[in-house]
CSV table of C-alpha atoms in Angstrom, one decimal:
chain,number,residue,atom,x,y,z
R,1,VAL,CA,4.6,33.3,3.5
R,2,GLY,CA,7.7,31.2,2.8
R,3,TRP,CA,8.3,27.5,3.1
R,4,ARG,CA,9.4,27.6,6.7
R,5,THR,CA,6.1,29.2,7.8
R,6,ALA,CA,4.2,26.7,5.5
R,7,PHE,CA,5.9,23.8,7.3
R,8,LEU,CA,4.9,25.2,10.7
R,9,VAL,CA,1.3,25.5,9.5
R,10,MET,CA,1.4,21.8,8.3
R,11,ALA,CA,2.9,20.8,11.7
R,12,ALA,CA,0.0,22.5,13.5
R,13,PHE,CA,-2.6,20.7,11.3
R,14,ILE,CA,-0.9,17.4,12.0
R,15,ALA,CA,-0.8,18.1,15.7
R,16,VAL,CA,-4.5,19.1,15.8
R,17,LEU,CA,-5.9,16.4,13.5
R,18,ALA,CA,-3.6,13.4,14.1
R,19,LEU,CA,-2.2,13.6,17.6
R,20,PRO,CA,-5.4,13.1,19.5
R,21,GLY,CA,-6.1,9.8,17.6
R,22,ALA,CA,-2.5,8.6,18.1
R,23,LEU,CA,-2.6,9.3,21.8
R,24,SER,CA,-6.1,7.8,22.5
R,25,VAL,CA,-6.0,4.3,24.1
R,26,LEU,CA,-8.4,1.6,22.7
R,27,CYS,CA,-9.3,-1.3,24.8
R,28,LEU,CA,-11.2,-4.5,23.7
R,29,LYS,CA,-12.4,-5.1,27.3
R,30,PRO,CA,-14.4,-2.5,29.2
R,31,SER,CA,-13.2,-4.0,32.5
R,32,ARG,CA,-9.7,-2.8,31.8
R,33,LYS,CA,-11.0,0.8,32.1
R,34,GLY,CA,-13.2,0.0,35.1
R,35,LEU,CA,-16.4,0.0,33.0
R,36,LEU,CA,-19.2,-2.4,32.3
R,37,PRO,CA,-20.1,-3.3,28.8
R,38,TYR,CA,-23.4,-2.2,27.3
R,39,GLY,CA,-26.0,-4.8,28.1
R,40,ALA,CA,-24.1,-6.0,31.1
R,41,VAL,CA,-26.5,-8.8,31.9
R,42,ALA,CA,-25.2,-10.9,29.0
R,43,ALA,CA,-21.7,-9.5,29.3
R,44,SER,CA,-20.1,-12.8,30.3
R,45,VAL,CA,-21.6,-14.7,27.4
R,46,GLN,CA,-20.7,-11.9,24.9
R,47,GLU,CA,-17.1,-11.8,26.3
R,48,GLU,CA,-16.6,-15.5,25.8
R,49,ALA,CA,-17.9,-15.3,22.3
R,50,VAL,CA,-15.6,-12.3,21.5
R,51,GLU,CA,-12.6,-14.1,23.0
R,52,SER,CA,-13.4,-17.3,21.1
R,53,GLY,CA,-13.7,-15.3,17.8
R,54,LEU,CA,-10.4,-13.5,18.5
R,55,SER,CA,-8.7,-16.9,19.2
R,56,GLU,CA,-10.0,-18.4,15.9
R,57,LYS,CA,-9.0,-15.2,14.0
R,58,LYS,CA,-5.5,-15.3,15.5
R,59,SER,CA,-5.1,-18.9,14.4
R,60,ALA,CA,-6.3,-18.1,10.9
R,61,GLY,CA,-3.9,-15.2,10.8
R,62,LYS,CA,-0.9,-17.3,11.7
R,63,SER,CA,-1.8,-19.7,8.9
R,64,GLY,CA,-1.5,-16.8,6.5
R,65,PHE,CA,2.2,-16.3,7.4
R,66,LEU,CA,2.9,-19.8,6.1
R,67,SER,CA,1.3,-19.2,2.7
R,68,PRO,CA,3.6,-18.7,-0.3
R,69,ALA,CA,1.5,-15.6,-1.1
R,70,PHE,CA,2.8,-13.9,2.1
R,71,PRO,CA,6.4,-13.0,0.9
R,72,ILE,CA,5.0,-12.2,-2.5
R,73,SER,CA,2.6,-9.7,-1.0
R,74,ILE,CA,5.4,-8.2,1.0
R,75,LEU,CA,7.5,-7.7,-2.1
R,76,PHE,CA,4.6,-6.3,-4.0
R,77,ALA,CA,3.9,-3.7,-1.3
R,78,LEU,CA,7.6,-2.9,-1.0
R,79,LEU,CA,8.1,-2.2,-4.7
R,80,CYS,CA,4.9,-0.2,-5.0
R,81,ALA,CA,6.1,2.1,-2.1
R,82,CYS,CA,9.6,2.4,-3.6
R,83,ILE,CA,8.1,3.8,-6.8
R,84,THR,CA,6.2,6.5,-4.9
R,85,GLY,CA,9.6,7.9,-3.8
R,86,LEU,CA,10.2,9.3,-7.2
R,87,GLY,CA,7.5,12.0,-6.9
R,88,GLN,CA,9.4,13.9,-4.3
R,89,HIS,CA,12.3,14.2,-6.7
R,90,PHE,CA,10.3,16.0,-9.4
R,91,PRO,CA,11.6,19.5,-8.5
R,92,GLY,CA,15.2,18.2,-8.9
R,93,TYR,CA,14.2,16.4,-12.1
R,94,ALA,CA,12.8,19.6,-13.5
R,95,GLU,CA,15.9,21.6,-12.7
R,96,HIS,CA,18.1,19.0,-14.2
R,97,ALA,CA,16.0,18.9,-17.3
R,98,GLY,CA,16.3,22.7,-17.6
R,99,ILE,CA,12.5,23.5,-17.3
R,100,GLY,CA,12.8,25.1,-13.8
R,101,ALA,CA,12.0,24.2,-10.3
R,102,ALA,CA,8.6,25.9,-10.6
R,103,VAL,CA,7.5,23.3,-13.1
R,104,GLY,CA,8.9,20.6,-10.8
R,105,ALA,CA,6.7,21.9,-8.0
R,106,LEU,CA,3.7,21.8,-10.4
R,107,MET,CA,4.6,18.3,-11.3
R,108,VAL,CA,4.4,17.3,-7.6
R,109,SER,CA,0.9,19.0,-7.5
R,110,ALA,CA,-0.1,17.2,-10.7
R,111,SER,CA,1.0,13.8,-9.2
R,112,MET,CA,-1.1,14.5,-6.1
R,113,VAL,CA,-4.1,15.3,-8.2
R,114,GLY,CA,-3.5,12.0,-10.0
R,115,ASN,CA,-3.2,10.4,-6.6
R,116,ILE,CA,-6.6,11.5,-5.5
R,117,VAL,CA,-8.4,10.8,-8.8
R,118,SER,CA,-6.8,7.4,-9.3
R,119,LYS,CA,-7.7,6.3,-5.7
R,120,LEU,CA,-11.4,7.0,-6.4
R,121,ILE,CA,-11.2,5.2,-9.8
R,122,LEU,CA,-9.3,2.2,-8.3
R,123,GLY,CA,-12.1,1.7,-5.7
R,124,VAL,CA,-14.8,1.7,-8.4
R,125,LEU,CA,-12.7,-0.6,-10.7
R,126,SER,CA,-12.0,-3.0,-7.9
R,127,ASP,CA,-15.7,-3.5,-7.3
R,128,ALA,CA,-16.3,-4.0,-11.0
R,129,ILE,CA,-13.3,-6.1,-12.2
R,130,GLY,CA,-11.5,-7.1,-9.0
R,131,PRO,CA,-8.4,-5.9,-7.3
R,132,PHE,CA,-5.9,-7.8,-9.5
R,133,ARG,CA,-7.1,-6.3,-12.8
R,134,SER,CA,-7.6,-2.8,-11.4
R,135,CYS,CA,-4.2,-2.7,-9.7
R,136,SER,CA,-2.5,-4.1,-12.8
R,137,LEU,CA,-4.2,-1.4,-14.9
R,138,MET,CA,-3.1,1.4,-12.6
R,139,THR,CA,0.5,0.0,-12.5
R,140,LEU,CA,0.7,-0.2,-16.3
R,141,ILE,CA,-0.5,3.5,-16.5
R,142,ASN,CA,2.2,4.4,-14.1
R,143,CYS,CA,4.8,2.5,-16.2
R,144,GLY,CA,3.6,4.3,-19.4
R,145,ALA,CA,4.0,7.7,-17.7
R,146,LEU,CA,7.5,6.8,-16.5
R,147,LEU,CA,8.6,5.6,-19.9
R,148,ALA,CA,7.2,8.8,-21.5
R,149,LEU,CA,9.0,10.9,-19.0
R,150,SER,CA,12.2,9.0,-19.6
R,151,LEU,CA,12.1,8.7,-23.4
R,152,LEU,CA,10.2,11.7,-24.8
R,153,PRO,CA,12.0,15.0,-25.3
R,154,VAL,CA,11.1,17.5,-22.5
R,155,ARG,CA,9.7,20.6,-24.1
R,156,GLY,CA,7.8,23.2,-22.1
R,157,SER,CA,5.8,22.2,-19.1
R,158,LEU,CA,2.7,20.4,-20.5
R,159,LEU,CA,4.3,17.0,-21.1
R,160,PRO,CA,6.0,16.7,-17.7
R,161,LEU,CA,2.7,17.7,-16.0
R,162,VAL,CA,0.7,15.1,-17.9
R,163,CYS,CA,3.3,12.5,-17.1
R,164,ALA,CA,3.3,13.5,-13.4
R,165,PHE,CA,-0.5,13.3,-13.3
R,166,PHE,CA,-0.5,9.7,-14.6
R,167,TYR,CA,2.5,8.8,-12.5
R,168,GLY,CA,0.2,9.6,-9.5
R,169,THR,CA,-1.7,6.3,-10.2
R,170,ILE,CA,1.0,4.4,-8.2
R,171,TYR,CA,-0.1,6.1,-5.0
R,172,SER,CA,-3.5,4.5,-5.4
R,173,VAL,CA,-2.0,1.0,-5.7
R,174,ALA,CA,0.3,1.5,-2.7
R,175,ALA,CA,-2.4,3.0,-0.4
R,176,VAL,CA,-5.7,1.4,-1.7
R,177,GLY,CA,-4.6,-1.5,-3.9
R,178,VAL,CA,-2.3,-3.3,-1.5
R,179,PRO,CA,-4.9,-3.7,1.3
R,180,LEU,CA,-7.5,-4.8,-1.3
R,181,VAL,CA,-5.2,-7.4,-2.8
R,182,VAL,CA,-4.1,-8.7,0.6
R,183,ARG,CA,-7.7,-9.0,1.8
R,184,PHE,CA,-8.7,-10.8,-1.4
R,185,VAL,CA,-5.8,-13.2,-1.3
R,186,PHE,CA,-5.9,-14.1,2.4
R,187,GLY,CA,-9.6,-13.5,3.1
R,188,PRO,CA,-11.2,-11.5,6.0
R,189,GLU,CA,-10.2,-14.1,8.6
R,190,ARG,CA,-6.5,-13.7,7.9
R,191,TYR,CA,-6.4,-10.1,6.6
R,192,ASP,CA,-5.8,-8.3,9.9
R,193,ALA,CA,-2.7,-10.3,10.9
R,194,VAL,CA,-1.1,-10.4,7.4
R,195,TYR,CA,-1.7,-6.8,6.5
R,196,GLY,CA,-0.3,-5.6,9.7
R,197,VAL,CA,3.1,-7.0,8.6
R,198,VAL,CA,2.7,-6.0,5.0
R,199,ALA,CA,2.0,-2.4,6.0
R,200,VAL,CA,5.3,-2.2,7.8
R,201,PHE,CA,7.1,-3.0,4.5
R,202,THR,CA,5.0,-0.4,2.7
R,203,SER,CA,6.4,2.3,5.0
R,204,CYS,CA,9.9,1.0,4.6
R,205,GLY,CA,9.6,0.9,0.8
R,206,GLY,CA,8.6,4.6,0.7
R,207,ALA,CA,11.7,5.6,2.7
R,208,LEU,CA,14.0,3.2,0.8
R,209,GLY,CA,12.8,4.4,-2.7
R,210,LEU,CA,13.2,8.1,-1.8
R,211,SER,CA,16.8,7.5,-0.6
R,212,VAL,CA,17.9,5.1,-3.4
R,213,ILE,CA,16.6,7.5,-6.1
R,214,GLY,CA,18.7,10.3,-4.6
R,215,TYR,CA,21.8,8.1,-4.5
R,216,LEU,CA,21.2,7.0,-8.2
R,217,TYR,CA,21.1,10.7,-9.2
R,218,ASP,CA,24.3,11.4,-7.4
R,219,PHE,CA,26.0,8.3,-8.9
R,220,PHE,CA,24.8,8.7,-12.5
R,221,GLY,CA,24.4,12.5,-12.7
R,222,GLY,CA,20.8,12.3,-13.8
R,223,TYR,CA,17.3,10.8,-13.2
R,224,GLY,CA,17.1,8.6,-16.3
R,225,ILE,CA,18.3,5.4,-14.5
R,226,ALA,CA,16.0,6.0,-11.6
R,227,ILE,CA,12.9,6.7,-13.8
R,228,GLY,CA,13.6,3.6,-15.9
R,229,GLY,CA,14.3,1.5,-12.8
R,230,CYS,CA,10.9,2.5,-11.4
R,231,ALA,CA,9.2,1.5,-14.7
R,232,VAL,CA,11.0,-1.9,-14.4
R,233,LEU,CA,9.7,-2.3,-10.8
R,234,GLY,CA,6.2,-1.6,-12.1
R,235,ALA,CA,6.5,-4.4,-14.6
R,236,VAL,CA,7.7,-6.7,-11.9
R,237,ASN,CA,4.7,-5.7,-9.8
R,238,VAL,CA,2.3,-6.7,-12.6
R,239,ALA,CA,4.0,-10.1,-12.7
R,240,LEU,CA,3.7,-10.4,-8.9
R,241,LEU,CA,-0.1,-9.6,-9.2
R,242,LEU,CA,-0.4,-12.4,-11.7
R,243,VAL,CA,1.3,-14.9,-9.4
R,244,LEU,CA,-0.9,-13.8,-6.5
R,245,ALA,CA,-4.0,-14.3,-8.7
R,246,LEU,CA,-2.8,-17.8,-9.6
R,247,LEU,CA,-2.2,-18.6,-5.9
R,248,ARG,CA,-5.6,-17.4,-5.0
R,249,LYS,CA,-7.2,-19.4,-7.7
R,250,ARG,CA,-5.3,-22.5,-6.6
R,251,GLU,CA,-6.5,-22.0,-3.0
R,252,GLN,CA,-10.1,-21.6,-4.1
R,253,ALA,CA,-9.8,-24.8,-6.1
R,254,ALA,CA,-8.7,-26.6,-3.0
R,255,GLY,CA,-12.2,-26.3,-1.6
R,256,PRO,CA,-13.5,-24.7,1.6
R,257,GLU,CA,-13.3,-28.0,3.5
R,258,GLU,CA,-9.6,-28.3,3.0
R,259,ARG,CA,-8.9,-24.6,3.8
R,260,SER,CA,-11.0,-24.6,6.9
R,261,GLY,CA,-9.5,-28.0,7.9
R,262,LYS,CA,-6.0,-26.6,7.8
R,263,ILE,CA,-7.1,-23.7,10.0
R,264,SER,CA,-9.0,-25.9,12.4
R,265,VAL,CA,-6.1,-28.3,12.9
R,266,GLN,CA,-3.7,-25.4,13.6
R,267,ALA,CA,-6.3,-23.9,16.1
R,268,ALA,CA,-6.6,-27.2,17.9
R,269,GLU,CA,-2.8,-27.6,18.1
R,270,GLU,CA,-2.6,-24.1,19.6
R,271,LEU,CA,-5.3,-24.8,22.2
R,272,SER,CA,-3.6,-28.1,23.2
């Protein structure tokens, strides 16, 4: 039906499926909507408990911003998202390599299949070997696919499709791995506050990577530098994961008393 009609169909699906959730208003307190909470007899006690828990969580979240792991987590998420920008340039890469835009479109599809499969695998691996090892493994697979795409001769359509499939593992790290790593590093009490900031940089990284890769193509007349650069960013991300793992281990070695003591002192200062 043509790409214009296809885009209109996509827009309709987005409007039907996403817009109602985006426009709905969520409230923590029923009183703000003129309602009583379920079990209204004990409502005041429950409300005090909820407010106390939210206050402690807010204090814990602020302590996460002071951790050296916070800027490293932001950089990790930013670089992961930057690499995901390459997938949208696969049609241009295929045309430049002389294998046709149709193969490039199939490469995009192959990377999306790799995206779905790797997300499921990453979730299972994270439960089995932890988020650091599983994210490192997926990132290394992505690096291998990028190096193969950059160094091996492009003949036919099979090799580019295989590389695109394994390239899709980076989507699992950006979408599933980043929140898992942040939650593991900062703990559930600081996760909400910290990940809210990290997620902003994930979105920025996707837009940045897409644009920079386009400019690199214009400047160098090919995608070789961009693909090699994405592989380098992947190697940097593996190093960042190692640093985050070491920081997590150091925090665990500090003992729960010291960690909770820091949070309690900060909470007391806030209340005063």
